[in-house]
Coordinates of C-alpha atoms and ligand atoms in Angstrom, one line a residue:
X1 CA 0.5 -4.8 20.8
X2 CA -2.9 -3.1 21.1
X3 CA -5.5 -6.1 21.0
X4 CA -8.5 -6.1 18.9
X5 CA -10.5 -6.6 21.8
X6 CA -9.6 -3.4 23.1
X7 CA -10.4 -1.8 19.9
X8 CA -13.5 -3.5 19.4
X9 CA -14.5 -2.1 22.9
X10 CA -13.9 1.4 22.2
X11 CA -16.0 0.8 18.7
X12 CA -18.6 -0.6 20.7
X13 CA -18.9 3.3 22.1
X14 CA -19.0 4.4 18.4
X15 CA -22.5 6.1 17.4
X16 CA -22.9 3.8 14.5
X17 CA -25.6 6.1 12.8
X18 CA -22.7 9.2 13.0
X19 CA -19.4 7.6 11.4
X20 CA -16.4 9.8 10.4
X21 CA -14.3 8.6 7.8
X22 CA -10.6 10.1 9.0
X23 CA -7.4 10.2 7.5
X24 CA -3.7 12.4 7.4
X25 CA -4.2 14.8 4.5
X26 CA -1.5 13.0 2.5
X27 CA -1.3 9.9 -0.1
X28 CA -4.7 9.5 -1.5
X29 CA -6.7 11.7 1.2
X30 CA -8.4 13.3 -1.4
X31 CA -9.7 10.2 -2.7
X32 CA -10.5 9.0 0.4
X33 CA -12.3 11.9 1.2
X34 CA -14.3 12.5 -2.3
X35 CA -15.5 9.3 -1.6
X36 CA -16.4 8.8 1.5
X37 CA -18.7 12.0 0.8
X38 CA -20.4 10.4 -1.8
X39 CA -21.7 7.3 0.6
X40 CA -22.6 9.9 2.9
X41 CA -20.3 10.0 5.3
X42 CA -18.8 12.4 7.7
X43 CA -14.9 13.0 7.1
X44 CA -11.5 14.4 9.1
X45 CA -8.5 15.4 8.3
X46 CA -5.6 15.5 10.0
X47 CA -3.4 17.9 8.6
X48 CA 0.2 20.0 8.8
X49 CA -0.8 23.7 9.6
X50 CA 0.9 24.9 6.6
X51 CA -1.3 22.4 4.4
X52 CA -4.3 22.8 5.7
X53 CA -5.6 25.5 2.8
X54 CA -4.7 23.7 0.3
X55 CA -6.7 21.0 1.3
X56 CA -9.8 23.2 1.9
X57 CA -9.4 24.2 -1.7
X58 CA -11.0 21.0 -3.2
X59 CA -14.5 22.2 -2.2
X60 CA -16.0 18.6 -3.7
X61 CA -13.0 16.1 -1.6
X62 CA -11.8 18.6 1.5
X63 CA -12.7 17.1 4.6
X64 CA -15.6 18.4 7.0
X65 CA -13.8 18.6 10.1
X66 CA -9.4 19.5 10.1
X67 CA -7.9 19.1 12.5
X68 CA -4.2 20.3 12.3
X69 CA -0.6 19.2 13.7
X70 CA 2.8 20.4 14.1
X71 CA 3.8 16.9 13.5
X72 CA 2.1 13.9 12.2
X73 CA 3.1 11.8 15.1
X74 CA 1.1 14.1 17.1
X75 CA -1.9 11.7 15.9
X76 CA -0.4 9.4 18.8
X77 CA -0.8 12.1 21.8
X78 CA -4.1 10.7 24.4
X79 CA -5.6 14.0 23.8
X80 CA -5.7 13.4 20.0
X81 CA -6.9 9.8 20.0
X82 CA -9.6 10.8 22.5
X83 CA -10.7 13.8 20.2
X84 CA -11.0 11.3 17.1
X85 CA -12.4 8.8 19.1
X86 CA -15.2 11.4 20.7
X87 CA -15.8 12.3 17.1
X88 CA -16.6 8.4 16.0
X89 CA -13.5 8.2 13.6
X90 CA -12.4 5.6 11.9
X91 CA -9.1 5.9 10.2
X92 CA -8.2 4.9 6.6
X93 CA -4.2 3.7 7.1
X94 CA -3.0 5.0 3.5
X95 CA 1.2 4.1 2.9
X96 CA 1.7 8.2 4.1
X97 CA -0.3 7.2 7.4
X98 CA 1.6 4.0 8.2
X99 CA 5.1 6.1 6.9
X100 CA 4.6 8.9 9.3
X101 CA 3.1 7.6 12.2
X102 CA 5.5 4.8 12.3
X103 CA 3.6 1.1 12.0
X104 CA 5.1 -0.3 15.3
X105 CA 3.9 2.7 16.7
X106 CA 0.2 2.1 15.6
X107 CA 0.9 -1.3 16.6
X108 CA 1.6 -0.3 20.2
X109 CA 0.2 2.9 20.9
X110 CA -2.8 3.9 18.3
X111 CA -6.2 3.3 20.1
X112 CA -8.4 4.4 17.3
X113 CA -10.3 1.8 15.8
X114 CA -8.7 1.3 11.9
X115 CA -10.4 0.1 8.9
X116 CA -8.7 -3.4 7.9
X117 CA -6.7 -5.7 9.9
X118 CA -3.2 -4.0 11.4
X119 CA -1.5 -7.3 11.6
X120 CA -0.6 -6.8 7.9
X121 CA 1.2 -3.6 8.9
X122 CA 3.3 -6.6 10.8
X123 CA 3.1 -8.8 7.8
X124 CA 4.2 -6.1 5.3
X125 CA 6.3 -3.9 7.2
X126 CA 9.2 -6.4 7.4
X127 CA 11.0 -7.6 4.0
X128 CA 11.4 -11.6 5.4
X129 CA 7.9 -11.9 6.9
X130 CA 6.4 -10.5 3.5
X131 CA 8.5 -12.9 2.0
X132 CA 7.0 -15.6 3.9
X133 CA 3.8 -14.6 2.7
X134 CA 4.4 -14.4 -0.6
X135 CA 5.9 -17.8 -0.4
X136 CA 3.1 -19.2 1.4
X137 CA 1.1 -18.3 -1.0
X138 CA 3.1 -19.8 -4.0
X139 CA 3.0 -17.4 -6.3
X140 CA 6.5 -16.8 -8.4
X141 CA 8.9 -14.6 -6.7
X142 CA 12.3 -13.1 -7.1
X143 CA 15.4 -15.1 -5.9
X144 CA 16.8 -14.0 -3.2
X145 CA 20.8 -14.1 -2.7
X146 CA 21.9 -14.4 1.5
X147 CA 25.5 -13.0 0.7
X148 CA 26.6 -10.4 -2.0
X149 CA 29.9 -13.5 -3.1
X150 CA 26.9 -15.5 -4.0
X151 CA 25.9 -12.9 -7.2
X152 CA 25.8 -14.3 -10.1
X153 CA 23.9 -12.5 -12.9
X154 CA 21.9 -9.2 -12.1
X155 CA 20.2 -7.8 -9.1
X156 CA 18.7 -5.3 -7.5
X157 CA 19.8 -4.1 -3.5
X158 CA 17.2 -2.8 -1.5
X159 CA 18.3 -0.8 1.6
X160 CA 15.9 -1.6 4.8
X161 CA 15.3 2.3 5.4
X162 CA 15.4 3.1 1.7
X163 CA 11.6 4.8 0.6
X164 CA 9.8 5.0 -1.9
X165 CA 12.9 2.9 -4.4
X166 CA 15.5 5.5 -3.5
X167 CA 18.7 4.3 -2.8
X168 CA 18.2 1.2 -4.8
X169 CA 20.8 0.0 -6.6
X170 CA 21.8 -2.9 -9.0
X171 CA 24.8 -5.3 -9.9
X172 CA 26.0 -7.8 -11.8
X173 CA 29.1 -9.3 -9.5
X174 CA 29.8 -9.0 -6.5
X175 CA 32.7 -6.8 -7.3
X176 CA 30.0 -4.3 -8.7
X177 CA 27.9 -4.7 -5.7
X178 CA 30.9 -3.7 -3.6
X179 CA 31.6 -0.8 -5.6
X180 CA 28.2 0.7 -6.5
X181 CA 27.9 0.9 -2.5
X182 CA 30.9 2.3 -2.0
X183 CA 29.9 5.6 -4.3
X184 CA 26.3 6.0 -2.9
X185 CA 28.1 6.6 0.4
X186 CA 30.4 9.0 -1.6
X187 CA 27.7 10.4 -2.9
X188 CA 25.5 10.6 0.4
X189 CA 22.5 8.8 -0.8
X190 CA 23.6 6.3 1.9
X191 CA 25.6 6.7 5.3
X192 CA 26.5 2.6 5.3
X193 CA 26.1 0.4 7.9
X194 CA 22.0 0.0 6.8
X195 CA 20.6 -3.7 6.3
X196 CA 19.8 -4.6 2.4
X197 CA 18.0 -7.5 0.8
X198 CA 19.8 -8.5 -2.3
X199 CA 17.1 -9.8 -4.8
X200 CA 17.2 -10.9 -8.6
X201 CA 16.3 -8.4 -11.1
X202 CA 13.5 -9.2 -13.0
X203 CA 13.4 -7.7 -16.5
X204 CA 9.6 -7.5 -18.0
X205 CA 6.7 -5.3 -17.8
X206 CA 5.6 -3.9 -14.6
X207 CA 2.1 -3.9 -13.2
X208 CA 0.7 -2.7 -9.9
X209 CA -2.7 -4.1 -10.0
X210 CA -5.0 -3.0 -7.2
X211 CA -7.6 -5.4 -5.4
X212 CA -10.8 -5.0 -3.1
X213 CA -11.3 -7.9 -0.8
X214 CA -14.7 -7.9 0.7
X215 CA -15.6 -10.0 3.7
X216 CA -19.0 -9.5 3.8
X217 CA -19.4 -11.3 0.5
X218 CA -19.3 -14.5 -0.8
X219 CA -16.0 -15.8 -2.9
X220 CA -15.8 -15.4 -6.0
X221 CA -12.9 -17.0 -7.5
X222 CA -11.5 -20.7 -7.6
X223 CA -8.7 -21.0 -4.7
X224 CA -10.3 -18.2 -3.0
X225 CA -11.5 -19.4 0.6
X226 CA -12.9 -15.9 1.7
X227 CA -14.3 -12.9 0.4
X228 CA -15.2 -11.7 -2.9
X229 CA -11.8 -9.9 -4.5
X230 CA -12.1 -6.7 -7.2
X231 CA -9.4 -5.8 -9.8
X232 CA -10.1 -2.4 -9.3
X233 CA -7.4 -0.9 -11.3
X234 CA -4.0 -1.1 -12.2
X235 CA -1.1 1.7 -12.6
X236 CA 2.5 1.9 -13.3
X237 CA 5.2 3.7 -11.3
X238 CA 6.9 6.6 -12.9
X239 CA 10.5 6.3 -11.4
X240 CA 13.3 8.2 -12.2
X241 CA 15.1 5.6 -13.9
X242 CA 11.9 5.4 -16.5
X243 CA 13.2 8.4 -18.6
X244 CA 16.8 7.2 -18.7
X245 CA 16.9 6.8 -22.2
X246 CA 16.6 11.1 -22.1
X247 CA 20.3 11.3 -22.0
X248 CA 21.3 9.3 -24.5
X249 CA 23.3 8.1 -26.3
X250 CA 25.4 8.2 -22.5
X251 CA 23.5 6.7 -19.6
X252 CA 23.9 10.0 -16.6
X253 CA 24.3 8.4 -13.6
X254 CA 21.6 10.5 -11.8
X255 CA 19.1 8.4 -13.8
X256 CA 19.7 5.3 -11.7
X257 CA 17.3 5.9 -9.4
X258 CA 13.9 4.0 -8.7
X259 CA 13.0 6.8 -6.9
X260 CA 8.4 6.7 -7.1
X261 CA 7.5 10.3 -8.9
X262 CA 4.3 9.7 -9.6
X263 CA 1.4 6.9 -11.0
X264 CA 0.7 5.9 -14.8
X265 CA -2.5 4.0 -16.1
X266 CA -2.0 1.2 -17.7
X267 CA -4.0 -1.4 -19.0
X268 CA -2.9 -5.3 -19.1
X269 CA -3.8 -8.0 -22.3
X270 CA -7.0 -9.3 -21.2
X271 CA -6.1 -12.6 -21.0
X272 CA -3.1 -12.6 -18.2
X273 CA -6.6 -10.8 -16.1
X274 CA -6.4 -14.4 -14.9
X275 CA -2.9 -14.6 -14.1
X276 CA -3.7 -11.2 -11.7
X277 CA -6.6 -12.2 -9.9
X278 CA -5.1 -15.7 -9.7
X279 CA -1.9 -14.4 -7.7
X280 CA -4.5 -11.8 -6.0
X281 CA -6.4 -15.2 -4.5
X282 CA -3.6 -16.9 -3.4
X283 CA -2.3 -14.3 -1.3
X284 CA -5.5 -13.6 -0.1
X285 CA -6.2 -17.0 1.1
X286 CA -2.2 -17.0 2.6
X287 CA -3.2 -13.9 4.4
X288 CA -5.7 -15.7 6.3
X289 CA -3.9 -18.8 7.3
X290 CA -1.0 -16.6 8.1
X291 CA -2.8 -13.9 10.2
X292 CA -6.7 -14.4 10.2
X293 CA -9.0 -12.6 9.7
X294 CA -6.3 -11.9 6.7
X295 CA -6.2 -9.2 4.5
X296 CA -9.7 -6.7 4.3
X297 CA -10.0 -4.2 1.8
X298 CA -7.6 -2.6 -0.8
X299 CA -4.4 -4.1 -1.5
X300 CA -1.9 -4.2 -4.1
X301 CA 0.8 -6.2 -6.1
X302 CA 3.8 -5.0 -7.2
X303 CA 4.3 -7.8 -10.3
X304 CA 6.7 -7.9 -13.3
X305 CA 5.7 -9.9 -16.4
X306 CA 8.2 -11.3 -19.0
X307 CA 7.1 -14.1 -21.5
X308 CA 9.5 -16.4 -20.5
X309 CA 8.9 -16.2 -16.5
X310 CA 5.2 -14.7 -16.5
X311 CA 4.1 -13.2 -13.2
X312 CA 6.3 -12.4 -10.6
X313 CA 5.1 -10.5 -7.2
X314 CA 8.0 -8.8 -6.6
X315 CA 6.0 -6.9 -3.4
X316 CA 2.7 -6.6 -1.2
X317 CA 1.6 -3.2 -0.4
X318 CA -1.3 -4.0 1.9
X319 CA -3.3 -1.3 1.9
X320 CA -4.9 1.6 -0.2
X321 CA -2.2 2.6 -2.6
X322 CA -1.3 5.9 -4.5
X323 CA -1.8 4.3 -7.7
X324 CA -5.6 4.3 -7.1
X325 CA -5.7 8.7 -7.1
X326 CA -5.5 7.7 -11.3
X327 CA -9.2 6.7 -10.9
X328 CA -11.4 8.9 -8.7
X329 CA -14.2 8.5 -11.0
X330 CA -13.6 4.7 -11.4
X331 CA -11.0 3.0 -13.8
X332 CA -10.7 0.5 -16.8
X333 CA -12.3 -2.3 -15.0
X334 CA -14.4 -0.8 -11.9
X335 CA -17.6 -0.7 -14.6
X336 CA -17.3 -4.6 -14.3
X337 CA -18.1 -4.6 -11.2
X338 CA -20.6 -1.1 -10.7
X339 CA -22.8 0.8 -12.7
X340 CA -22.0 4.1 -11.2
X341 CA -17.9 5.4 -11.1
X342 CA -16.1 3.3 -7.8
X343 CA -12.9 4.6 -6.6
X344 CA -10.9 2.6 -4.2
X345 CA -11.7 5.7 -1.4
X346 CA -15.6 5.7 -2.3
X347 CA -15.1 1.7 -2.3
X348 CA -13.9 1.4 1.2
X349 CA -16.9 3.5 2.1
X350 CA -19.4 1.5 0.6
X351 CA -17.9 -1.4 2.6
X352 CA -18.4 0.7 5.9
X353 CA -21.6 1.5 4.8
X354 CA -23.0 -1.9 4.1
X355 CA -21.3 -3.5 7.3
X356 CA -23.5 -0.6 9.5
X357 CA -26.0 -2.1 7.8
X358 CA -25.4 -5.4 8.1
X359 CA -24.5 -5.1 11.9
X360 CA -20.8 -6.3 11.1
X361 CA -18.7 -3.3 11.4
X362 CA -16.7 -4.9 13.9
X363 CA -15.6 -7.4 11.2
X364 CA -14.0 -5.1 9.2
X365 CA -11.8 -3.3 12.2
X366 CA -8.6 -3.3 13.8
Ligands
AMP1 P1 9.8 -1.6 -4.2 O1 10.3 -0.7 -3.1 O2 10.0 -3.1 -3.8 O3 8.4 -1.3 -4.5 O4 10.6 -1.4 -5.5 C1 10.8 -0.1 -6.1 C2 11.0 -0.3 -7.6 O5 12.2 -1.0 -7.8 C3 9.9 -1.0 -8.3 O6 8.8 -0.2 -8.6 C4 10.6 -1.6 -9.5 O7 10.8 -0.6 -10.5 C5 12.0 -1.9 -9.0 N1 12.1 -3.3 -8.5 C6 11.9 -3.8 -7.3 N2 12.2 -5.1 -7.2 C7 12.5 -5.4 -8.4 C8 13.0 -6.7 -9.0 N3 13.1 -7.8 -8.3 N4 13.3 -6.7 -10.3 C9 13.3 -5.6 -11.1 N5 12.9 -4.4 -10.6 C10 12.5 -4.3 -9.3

């Protein structure tokens, strides 16, 4: 694994007063991009050649500088990381980022210096060390079943390659486990053979709040031991299986998928606001005991409520999420915290911006 001494030794070469803000033209780029220009700052994109124009078609979020690629793991190639680093970028790791580039491969291999801490791309990256967290943290979570004999009421299987929800499946038995796996392979949606976690199904509401955790500021919750954390905004998944109830009165098959589509807004009852940010704390401060400095910047968590359970954190993405592209121009909640519109992308900028300030950039990289 790449130290962070060695990346804090090639952003000790950066010219701090000439900071590009650089990311794969994927995910929530444009975001990224709209508002990093707004702090001031210079941006890159890395995109595929047959993108690139339609990028360069938002004239107020296109980055200033592309740079194109035949493949997004060319972003690994010396020559590459030496051009980025030559042109004082620092990369924004969005979920299509880490997805393309591969995270053990950033792990190993990516020498440019990384807003946030890439030991959560460790922590998050694998389903039993994210469990860990969450556990560590003690905030509700789904059961978890070792063997598919011991099913006993429904669940939910998650394949280890399976993106983005596809391939997902539920049962109620373990006969139904057994035989819902047997016709994805049929079907081709899975060749067999892959790993899977078997996990409760949580019925409920679901919410994908998204936090800001800011090290250069104070804490501002109870059971927070570091930072100041920001509900920024909140969205729901649209997944396949959402519009099931389409072909009624039969349920068609092709429905029972949890395939991502797109993002929602949504809004929660102003009073479970402290269930959120309470869950948000805990796993902030777990973070930190677990793998200090922790968790810096945007996160979010995947949480299902039901009046009988409450919150449960069903998953951590640690890291800008897609949700956020709902609220360029700020959300629900960001006027609680800024008088002017704050999206997550112009938010991480303002954090560069005050650590070059501050003389604390370093803080805030890996
Ligand atoms: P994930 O890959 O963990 O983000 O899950 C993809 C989707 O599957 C989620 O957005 C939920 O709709 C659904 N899901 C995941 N875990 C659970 C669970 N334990 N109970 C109910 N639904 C779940």
């Amino acid at each position: 694994m790449i130290s962070r001494e060695e990346l804090l030794r090639i952003l000790s070469r950066y010219d701090e007063r000439d900071i590009r803000i650089a990311t794969i033209c994927s995910h929530s780029s444009l975001q990224i991009f709209h508002g990093a220009r707004l702090e001031g700052f210079g941006t890159i994109g890395i995109a595929l050649r047959g993108n690139r124009p339609y990028y360069e078609s938002f004239p107020r979020a296109s980055p200033e500088i592309m740079l194109e690629v035949e493949n997004y793991k060319d972003v690994l190639r010396k020559e590459f990381q030496e051009k980025l680093i030559s042109e004082n970028a620092l990369i924004i790791p969005h979920g299509s980022f880490v997805e393309y580039v591969g995270a053990e491969n950033i792990l190993e291999r990516f020498r440019v210096p990384m807003f946030g801490n890439r030991l959560t791309l460790y922590w998050e990256g694998d389903r039993e060390r994210q469990r860990r967290w969450i556990m560590e943290a003690g905030v509700r979570a789904p059961r978890r079943y070792s063997s598919p004999d011991e099913i006993d009421g429904p669940v939910i299987v998650k394949l280890h390659g399976a993106k983005g929800g596809r391939g997902y499946f539920r049962a109620s038995s373990p006969s139904e486990f057994r035989r819902r796996l047997e016709e994805l392979k049929l079907r081709g949606i899975i060749r067999g053979g892959e790993e899977y976690v078997i996990e409760e199904f949580i019925p409920g509401v679901r919410f994908y709040p998204h936090f800001f955790l800011s090290l250069l500021e104070a804490p501002n919750l109870p059971g927070l031991e570091h930072g100041r954390l920001e509900l920024l905004g909140m969205d729901r998944r649209l997944e396949i299986i959402d519009e099931v109830y389409r072909g009624l009165p039969e349920i068609i098959e092709d429905y029972l998928d949890y395939t991502v589509a797109g993002n929602i807004p949504v809004i929660v009852r102003e009073k479970f606001i402290v269930d959120l940010l309470e869950a948000a704390a805990r796993i902030s401060s777990a973070a930190r005991r677990l793998f200090s400095p922790g968790l810096i910047g945007p996160f979010c968590l995947e949480m299902i409520y039901h009046p009988r359970r409450g919150f449960t954190v069903f998953e951590i993405s640690a890291r800008i999420v897609a949700g956020t592209n709902l609220y360029p121009m700020g959300s629900p909640y960001s006027p609680y915290y800024y008088d002017e519109p704050m999206s997550m992308g112009r938010r991480i900028a303002r954090e560069i911006k005050r650590a070059i300030e501050l003389g604390r950039l370093s803080d805030l990289i890996y």
